[in-house]
């Protein structure tokens, strides 16, 4: 019996990508596709941190609010946020109003700005083995890997917060450092 689900369009997807339209769109167009660039990776680090303890659909549905609140996740701008900006963010109903996560996002912008060589180079040096066998069921998808543990340690060493190995592995999945689309998923076949 296949772990895949068939969408309304007849395409096979990972089980989580076959439900709500938001999930299906994210699954089909973003998750697992390589993300490069300082600001795009910073956005993903922030969103993964905000997701911690919540469902991803909550983040997806507030993504535009996050982008507006955090200056489009432009590192140079977020790194200059002040206490007044943090207070503004705590009052913004368009985002998750969690003081620790807001402060971590601002601190992470400052840490990203200070990185020698850049965030993209740091993150992508921990990409997983592209020849790893495709998982056949969700149970075969790990929550943590040696690479996510090593990347989390390196990010923390450079001043990043809310970047534990599980959160970092979710980042690696979302940004295409690993391909955890299940065997037979139509997206896995597209992105290789």
Coordinates of N, CA and C in Angstrom, one line a residue:
X1 N 0.8 -1.2 0.0 CA 0.0 0.0 0.0 C 0.9 1.2 0.0
X2 N 0.6 2.2 -0.9 CA 1.4 3.4 -1.0 C 1.1 4.4 0.1
X3 N 2.2 5.1 0.5 CA 2.0 6.2 1.5 C 1.7 7.4 0.8
X4 N 1.7 7.5 -0.5 CA 1.4 8.7 -1.3 C -0.1 8.9 -1.3
X5 N -0.5 10.1 -1.6 CA -1.9 10.4 -1.8 C -2.1 11.0 -3.2
X6 N -3.3 10.8 -3.7 CA -3.6 11.3 -5.0 C -4.4 12.6 -4.9
X7 N -3.9 13.6 -5.5 CA -4.6 14.9 -5.4 C -5.7 15.0 -6.3
X8 N -6.5 16.1 -6.2 CA -7.7 16.3 -7.1 C -7.3 16.4 -8.6
X9 N -6.0 16.7 -8.8 CA -5.5 16.7 -10.2 C -4.9 15.4 -10.7
X10 N -5.0 14.4 -9.8 CA -4.6 13.0 -10.2 C -3.1 12.8 -9.9
X11 N -2.3 13.8 -9.4 CA -0.9 13.6 -9.2 C -0.7 13.0 -7.8
X12 N 0.4 12.2 -7.7 CA 0.8 11.5 -6.5 C 1.6 12.5 -5.7
X13 N 1.3 12.6 -4.4 CA 2.1 13.5 -3.5 C 2.4 12.9 -2.2
X14 N 3.3 13.5 -1.5 CA 3.6 13.1 -0.1 C 2.3 13.3 0.7
X15 N 2.0 12.5 1.7 CA 0.7 12.7 2.4 C 0.4 14.1 2.9
X16 N 1.4 14.8 3.5 CA 1.1 16.1 4.0 C 0.8 17.1 2.9
X17 N 1.2 16.8 1.7 CA 0.9 17.8 0.6 C -0.4 17.5 -0.1
X18 N -1.2 16.6 0.4 CA -2.4 16.3 -0.3 C -3.7 16.9 0.3
X19 N -3.5 17.6 1.4 CA -4.6 18.2 2.1 C -5.0 19.6 1.6
X20 N -4.9 20.5 2.5 CA -5.3 21.9 2.3 C -4.6 22.5 1.0
X21 N -5.3 23.3 0.3 CA -4.7 24.0 -0.9 C -3.4 24.6 -0.6
X22 N -3.2 25.3 0.6 CA -2.0 25.9 1.0 C -0.8 24.9 1.0
X23 N -1.1 23.8 1.6 CA -0.1 22.7 1.7 C 0.3 22.2 0.3
X24 N -0.7 22.0 -0.5 CA -0.5 21.4 -1.8 C 0.3 22.4 -2.6
X25 N 0.0 23.6 -2.6 CA 0.8 24.6 -3.4 C 2.2 24.7 -2.9
X26 N 2.4 24.7 -1.6 CA 3.8 24.8 -1.0 C 4.5 23.5 -1.3
X27 N 3.9 22.4 -1.2 CA 4.5 21.1 -1.5 C 5.0 21.0 -3.0
X28 N 4.1 21.5 -3.9 CA 4.4 21.4 -5.3 C 5.3 22.4 -5.8
X29 N 5.4 23.6 -5.2 CA 6.2 24.7 -5.8 C 7.4 25.1 -5.0
X30 N 7.5 24.7 -3.7 CA 8.6 25.2 -2.9 C 9.4 24.2 -2.2
X31 N 8.7 23.4 -1.4 CA 9.3 22.5 -0.5 C 10.3 21.5 -1.2
X32 N 11.5 21.5 -0.8 CA 12.5 20.6 -1.4 C 13.2 21.1 -2.6
X33 N 12.8 22.3 -3.0 CA 13.5 22.9 -4.2 C 14.7 23.8 -3.6
X34 N 15.8 23.7 -4.3 CA 17.0 24.5 -3.8 C 16.7 26.0 -3.6
X35 N 17.0 26.5 -2.4 CA 16.9 27.9 -2.1 C 18.3 28.5 -1.9
X36 N 18.7 29.5 -2.6 CA 20.0 30.1 -2.5 C 19.8 31.6 -2.3
X37 N 20.8 32.3 -1.7 CA 20.7 33.7 -1.5 C 20.6 34.0 0.0
X38 N 21.2 35.1 0.4 CA 21.3 35.5 1.8 C 19.9 35.7 2.3
X39 N 19.1 36.6 1.7 CA 17.8 37.0 2.3 C 16.8 35.8 2.2
X40 N 16.7 35.1 1.0 CA 15.8 33.9 1.0 C 16.1 32.9 2.1
X41 N 17.4 32.6 2.3 CA 17.7 31.6 3.4 C 17.4 32.2 4.8
X42 N 17.6 33.5 4.9 CA 17.3 34.1 6.2 C 15.8 34.0 6.5
X43 N 15.0 34.3 5.4 CA 13.5 34.2 5.6 C 13.2 32.8 6.1
X44 N 13.7 31.8 5.5 CA 13.4 30.4 5.8 C 13.8 30.0 7.2
X45 N 15.0 30.5 7.6 CA 15.5 30.3 9.0 C 14.5 30.9 10.0
X46 N 14.0 32.1 9.7 CA 13.1 32.8 10.6 C 11.8 32.1 10.6
X47 N 11.2 31.7 9.5 CA 9.9 31.0 9.5 C 10.0 29.7 10.1
X48 N 11.1 28.9 10.0 CA 11.2 27.7 10.7 C 11.2 27.9 12.2
X49 N 11.9 28.9 12.6 CA 11.9 29.2 14.1 C 10.5 29.6 14.6
X50 N 9.8 30.4 13.8 CA 8.5 30.8 14.2 C 7.5 29.5 14.2
X51 N 7.8 28.6 13.4 CA 6.9 27.4 13.3 C 7.1 26.5 14.5
X52 N 8.3 26.5 15.1 CA 8.5 25.7 16.3 C 7.4 25.6 17.3
X53 N 6.8 24.5 17.4 CA 5.7 24.3 18.4 C 4.3 24.6 17.7
X54 N 4.3 24.9 16.5 CA 3.0 25.2 15.8 C 2.9 24.4 14.5
X55 N 1.8 24.5 13.8 CA 1.7 23.8 12.6 C 2.2 24.7 11.4
X56 N 2.8 24.0 10.4 CA 3.3 24.8 9.3 C 2.3 25.6 8.6
X57 N 1.0 25.1 8.5 CA 0.0 25.9 7.9 C -0.3 27.2 8.5
X58 N -0.1 27.3 9.8 CA -0.2 28.6 10.5 C 0.8 29.6 10.0
X59 N 2.0 29.1 9.7 CA 3.1 30.0 9.2 C 2.8 30.4 7.7
X60 N 2.4 29.4 7.0 CA 2.1 29.6 5.5 C 1.0 30.7 5.4
X61 N 0.0 30.6 6.2 CA -1.1 31.5 6.1 C -0.8 32.9 6.6
X62 N 0.3 33.1 7.3 CA 0.7 34.4 7.8 C 2.0 34.9 7.1
X63 N 2.4 34.1 6.1 CA 3.7 34.4 5.5 C 3.8 35.9 5.0
X64 N 2.8 36.3 4.3 CA 2.8 37.7 3.8 C 2.9 38.7 4.9
X65 N 2.2 38.4 6.0 CA 2.3 39.3 7.2 C 3.7 39.3 7.8
X66 N 4.3 38.1 7.8 CA 5.7 38.1 8.3 C 6.6 38.9 7.3
X67 N 6.4 38.8 6.0 CA 7.2 39.5 5.1 C 7.1 41.0 5.3
X68 N 5.9 41.5 5.5 CA 5.6 42.9 5.7 C 6.2 43.4 7.0
X69 N 6.1 42.6 8.1 CA 6.6 43.0 9.4 C 8.1 43.0 9.5
X70 N 8.7 42.1 8.7 CA 10.2 41.9 8.8 C 10.9 42.4 7.5
X71 N 10.3 43.5 7.0 CA 11.0 44.2 5.9 C 11.4 43.3 4.7
X72 N 10.5 42.4 4.4 CA 10.8 41.4 3.3 C 11.9 40.5 3.6
X73 N 12.3 40.4 4.9 CA 13.4 39.5 5.4 C 14.7 40.0 4.8
X74 N 14.8 41.3 4.5 CA 16.1 41.8 4.1 C 17.0 41.9 5.3
X75 N 18.1 41.1 5.3 CA 19.0 41.0 6.4 C 19.5 42.4 6.9
X76 N 19.9 43.2 5.9 CA 20.5 44.5 6.3 C 19.4 45.4 7.0
X77 N 18.2 45.3 6.7 CA 17.2 46.1 7.4 C 16.8 45.5 8.7
X78 N 16.6 44.2 8.8 CA 16.2 43.5 10.1 C 17.3 43.7 11.1
X79 N 18.5 43.6 10.6 CA 19.7 43.8 11.6 C 19.7 45.1 12.2
X80 N 19.0 46.1 11.7 CA 18.9 47.5 12.2 C 17.7 47.7 13.1
X81 N 16.9 46.7 13.2 CA 15.7 46.8 14.0 C 16.1 47.2 15.5
X82 N 15.2 48.0 16.1 CA 15.4 48.5 17.4 C 14.4 47.9 18.4
X83 N 14.5 48.3 19.6 CA 13.5 47.9 20.6 C 12.1 48.3 20.2
X84 N 12.0 49.5 19.6 CA 10.7 50.0 19.1 C 10.2 49.1 18.0
X85 N 11.1 48.6 17.2 CA 10.6 47.6 16.1 C 10.1 46.3 16.8
X86 N 10.9 45.9 17.8 CA 10.4 44.6 18.5 C 9.1 44.8 19.1
X87 N 8.8 46.0 19.7 CA 7.5 46.3 20.3 C 6.4 46.3 19.2
X88 N 6.8 46.9 18.1 CA 5.8 47.0 17.0 C 5.5 45.5 16.5
X89 N 6.5 44.7 16.4 CA 6.2 43.3 16.0 C 5.4 42.5 17.1
X90 N 5.6 42.8 18.3 CA 4.8 42.2 19.4 C 3.3 42.5 19.3
X91 N 3.0 43.7 18.7 CA 1.7 44.1 18.6 C 1.0 43.8 17.2
X92 N 1.8 43.2 16.3 CA 1.3 42.9 15.0 C 0.5 41.6 14.9
X93 N -0.8 41.7 14.6 CA -1.6 40.5 14.6 C -1.4 39.7 13.3
X94 N -0.6 40.2 12.4 CA -0.3 39.4 11.1 C 0.8 38.4 11.3
X95 N 1.4 38.3 12.5 CA 2.5 37.4 12.7 C 2.3 36.6 14.0
X96 N 3.2 35.7 14.3 CA 3.1 35.0 15.6 C 3.9 36.0 16.6
X97 N 3.2 36.4 17.6 CA 3.7 37.4 18.5 C 4.4 36.7 19.7
X98 N 5.6 36.2 19.4 CA 6.3 35.5 20.5 C 7.6 36.3 20.6
X99 N 7.8 36.9 21.8 CA 9.0 37.8 22.1 C 10.3 37.1 21.8
X100 N 10.5 35.8 22.3 CA 11.7 35.1 22.1 C 12.0 34.9 20.6
X101 N 11.0 34.6 19.8 CA 11.2 34.3 18.4 C 11.5 35.6 17.6
X102 N 10.8 36.7 18.0 CA 11.0 38.0 17.4 C 12.5 38.4 17.7
X103 N 12.9 38.3 18.9 CA 14.2 38.8 19.3 C 15.3 37.9 18.6
X104 N 15.0 36.6 18.5 CA 15.9 35.7 17.8 C 16.0 36.1 16.3
X105 N 14.9 36.4 15.7 CA 15.0 36.8 14.3 C 15.9 38.1 14.1
X106 N 15.7 39.0 14.9 CA 16.6 40.2 14.9 C 18.0 39.9 15.1
X107 N 18.3 39.1 16.1 CA 19.6 38.6 16.4 C 20.2 37.8 15.3
X108 N 19.4 37.0 14.6 CA 19.8 36.1 13.5 C 20.2 37.0 12.3
X109 N 19.5 38.1 12.1 CA 19.8 39.0 11.0 C 21.2 39.6 11.3
X110 N 21.5 40.0 12.5 CA 22.8 40.5 12.9 C 23.9 39.5 12.7
X111 N 23.6 38.3 13.1 CA 24.5 37.2 13.0 C 24.8 36.9 11.5
X112 N 23.8 36.9 10.7 CA 23.9 36.6 9.2 C 24.8 37.7 8.6
X113 N 24.5 38.9 9.0 CA 25.3 40.1 8.4 C 26.8 40.0 8.8
X114 N 27.1 39.4 9.9 CA 28.5 39.3 10.4 C 29.2 38.1 9.8
X115 N 28.5 37.2 9.2 CA 29.1 36.0 8.7 C 30.2 36.2 7.6
X116 N 31.4 35.7 7.8 CA 32.4 35.8 6.8 C 32.0 34.7 5.8
X117 N 31.9 35.1 4.5 CA 31.6 34.2 3.5 C 30.1 34.1 3.2
X118 N 29.3 34.5 4.1 CA 27.8 34.6 3.9 C 27.1 33.4 4.3
X119 N 25.8 33.6 4.5 CA 24.8 32.5 5.0 C 24.7 31.4 4.0
X120 N 24.6 31.8 2.7 CA 24.4 30.7 1.7 C 25.5 29.7 1.7
X121 N 26.8 30.2 1.7 CA 27.9 29.3 1.7 C 27.9 28.5 3.0
X122 N 27.6 29.1 4.1 CA 27.6 28.3 5.4 C 26.5 27.2 5.3
X123 N 25.3 27.5 5.0 CA 24.2 26.5 5.0 C 24.5 25.4 4.0
X124 N 24.9 25.8 2.7 CA 25.0 24.8 1.7 C 26.2 23.8 1.8
X125 N 27.1 24.1 2.7 CA 28.2 23.2 2.9 C 27.7 22.0 3.7
X126 N 26.5 22.0 4.2 CA 26.0 20.9 5.0 C 24.9 20.1 4.2
X127 N 24.8 20.3 2.9 CA 23.8 19.6 2.1 C 24.0 18.1 2.2
X128 N 22.9 17.4 2.2 CA 22.9 16.0 2.4 C 23.4 15.2 1.1
X129 N 23.5 13.9 1.3 CA 23.9 13.1 0.2 C 22.8 13.0 -0.9
X130 N 23.1 13.5 -2.1 CA 22.1 13.5 -3.2 C 21.7 12.0 -3.6
X131 N 22.5 11.1 -3.3 CA 22.3 9.7 -3.7 C 21.6 8.9 -2.6
X132 N 21.2 9.5 -1.5 CA 20.5 8.8 -0.4 C 19.2 8.3 -1.0
X133 N 18.9 7.0 -0.7 CA 17.6 6.4 -1.2 C 16.4 7.3 -0.8
X134 N 15.5 7.3 -1.7 CA 14.2 8.0 -1.4 C 13.4 7.3 -0.4
X135 N 12.9 8.1 0.6 CA 12.0 7.5 1.6 C 10.8 7.0 1.0
X136 N 10.2 5.8 1.4 CA 9.0 5.3 0.9 C 7.8 5.6 1.7
X137 N 8.0 5.9 3.0 CA 6.9 6.3 3.9 C 7.4 7.4 4.8
X138 N 6.5 8.2 5.4 CA 6.9 9.2 6.3 C 7.7 8.7 7.5
X139 N 7.5 7.5 7.9 CA 8.3 6.9 9.0 C 9.8 6.8 8.6
X140 N 10.1 6.8 7.3 CA 11.5 6.7 6.9 C 12.2 8.1 6.8
X141 N 11.5 9.1 7.0 CA 12.0 10.5 7.0 C 12.5 10.8 8.4
X142 N 13.8 11.1 8.5 CA 14.3 11.4 9.8 C 13.9 12.8 10.3
X143 N 14.0 13.0 11.6 CA 13.7 14.4 12.1 C 15.0 15.1 12.3
X144 N 16.1 14.4 12.5 CA 17.4 15.0 12.7 C 18.4 14.1 12.0
X145 N 19.5 14.7 11.5 CA 20.6 14.0 10.8 C 21.9 14.5 11.4
X146 N 23.0 13.8 11.1 CA 24.3 14.3 11.5 C 24.6 15.7 10.9
X147 N 24.1 15.8 9.6 CA 24.3 17.1 8.9 C 23.5 18.3 9.6
X148 N 22.3 18.0 10.0 CA 21.5 19.0 10.6 C 22.0 19.4 12.0
X149 N 22.5 18.4 12.7 CA 23.2 18.6 14.0 C 24.4 19.5 13.8
X150 N 25.2 19.1 12.8 CA 26.4 19.9 12.6 C 26.1 21.4 12.1
X151 N 25.1 21.5 11.3 CA 24.7 22.9 10.8 C 24.2 23.7 12.0
X152 N 23.4 23.0 12.8 CA 22.8 23.7 14.0 C 23.9 24.2 14.9
X153 N 24.9 23.4 15.1 CA 26.1 23.8 16.0 C 26.8 24.9 15.3
X154 N 27.0 24.9 14.0 CA 27.7 26.0 13.4 C 27.0 27.3 13.4
X155 N 25.7 27.2 13.2 CA 24.8 28.4 13.2 C 24.9 29.0 14.7
X156 N 24.7 28.2 15.7 CA 24.8 28.6 17.1 C 26.2 29.2 17.4
X157 N 27.2 28.6 16.9 CA 28.6 29.1 17.1 C 28.7 30.5 16.5
X158 N 27.9 30.8 15.5 CA 28.0 32.1 14.8 C 26.9 33.1 15.4
X159 N 26.3 32.7 16.5 CA 25.3 33.7 17.1 C 23.9 33.5 16.8
X160 N 23.5 32.5 16.0 CA 22.1 32.3 15.7 C 21.4 31.6 16.8
X161 N 20.1 31.9 16.9 CA 19.2 31.4 17.9 C 18.0 30.6 17.3
X162 N 17.4 29.8 18.1 CA 16.2 28.9 17.6 C 16.6 28.1 16.4
X163 N 17.8 27.5 16.5 CA 18.3 26.7 15.4 C 18.8 25.3 15.9
X164 N 17.9 24.6 16.6 CA 18.2 23.3 17.0 C 18.3 22.3 15.8
X165 N 18.8 21.1 16.0 CA 18.9 20.1 15.0 C 17.6 19.8 14.3
X166 N 16.5 19.7 15.0 CA 15.2 19.4 14.3 C 14.7 20.6 13.5
X167 N 14.8 21.8 14.0 CA 14.4 22.9 13.2 C 15.3 23.1 12.0
X168 N 16.6 22.9 12.2 CA 17.5 23.0 11.1 C 17.3 21.9 10.0
X169 N 16.9 20.7 10.5 CA 16.6 19.6 9.5 C 15.3 20.0 8.7
X170 N 14.3 20.6 9.3 CA 13.2 21.1 8.6 C 13.6 22.2 7.6
X171 N 14.5 23.0 7.9 CA 15.1 24.0 7.0 C 15.7 23.3 5.8
X172 N 16.6 22.3 6.1 CA 17.3 21.6 5.1 C 16.3 21.0 4.1
X173 N 15.2 20.4 4.6 CA 14.2 19.8 3.7 C 13.5 20.9 2.9
X174 N 13.1 22.0 3.5 CA 12.4 23.0 2.8 C 13.2 23.7 1.8
X175 N 14.5 23.8 2.0 CA 15.4 24.6 1.1 C 16.2 23.7 0.1
X176 N 15.8 22.4 0.1 CA 16.4 21.5 -0.9 C 17.8 21.0 -0.6
X177 N 18.3 21.1 0.6 CA 19.6 20.5 0.9 C 19.5 19.0 1.0
X178 N 18.3 18.5 1.2 CA 18.0 17.1 1.2 C 16.6 17.0 0.4
X179 N 16.4 15.9 -0.2 CA 15.2 15.6 -0.9 C 14.4 14.6 -0.2
X180 N 13.4 15.0 0.6 CA 12.6 14.0 1.4 C 11.2 13.9 0.8
X181 N 11.0 14.2 -0.4 CA 9.8 13.8 -1.1 C 9.8 12.3 -1.2
X182 N 8.7 11.7 -0.9 CA 8.7 10.2 -1.0 C 8.9 9.7 -2.4
X183 N 9.4 8.5 -2.4 CA 9.5 7.8 -3.7 C 8.1 7.7 -4.4
X184 N 8.1 8.1 -5.7 CA 6.8 8.2 -6.4 C 6.1 9.5 -6.4
X185 N 6.5 10.4 -5.5 CA 5.9 11.7 -5.5 C 6.3 12.4 -6.8
X186 N 5.3 13.1 -7.4 CA 5.6 13.8 -8.7 C 6.6 14.9 -8.5
X187 N 6.7 15.5 -7.4 CA 7.7 16.6 -7.2 C 9.1 16.0 -7.1
X188 N 9.2 14.9 -6.4 CA 10.6 14.2 -6.3 C 11.1 13.9 -7.7
X189 N 10.3 13.5 -8.5 CA 10.7 13.2 -9.9 C 11.1 14.5 -10.6
X190 N 10.5 15.6 -10.4 CA 10.8 16.8 -11.0 C 12.2 17.4 -10.6
X191 N 12.4 17.3 -9.2 CA 13.6 18.0 -8.7 C 14.8 17.0 -8.6
X192 N 14.5 15.7 -8.9 CA 15.6 14.8 -8.9 C 16.0 14.3 -7.6

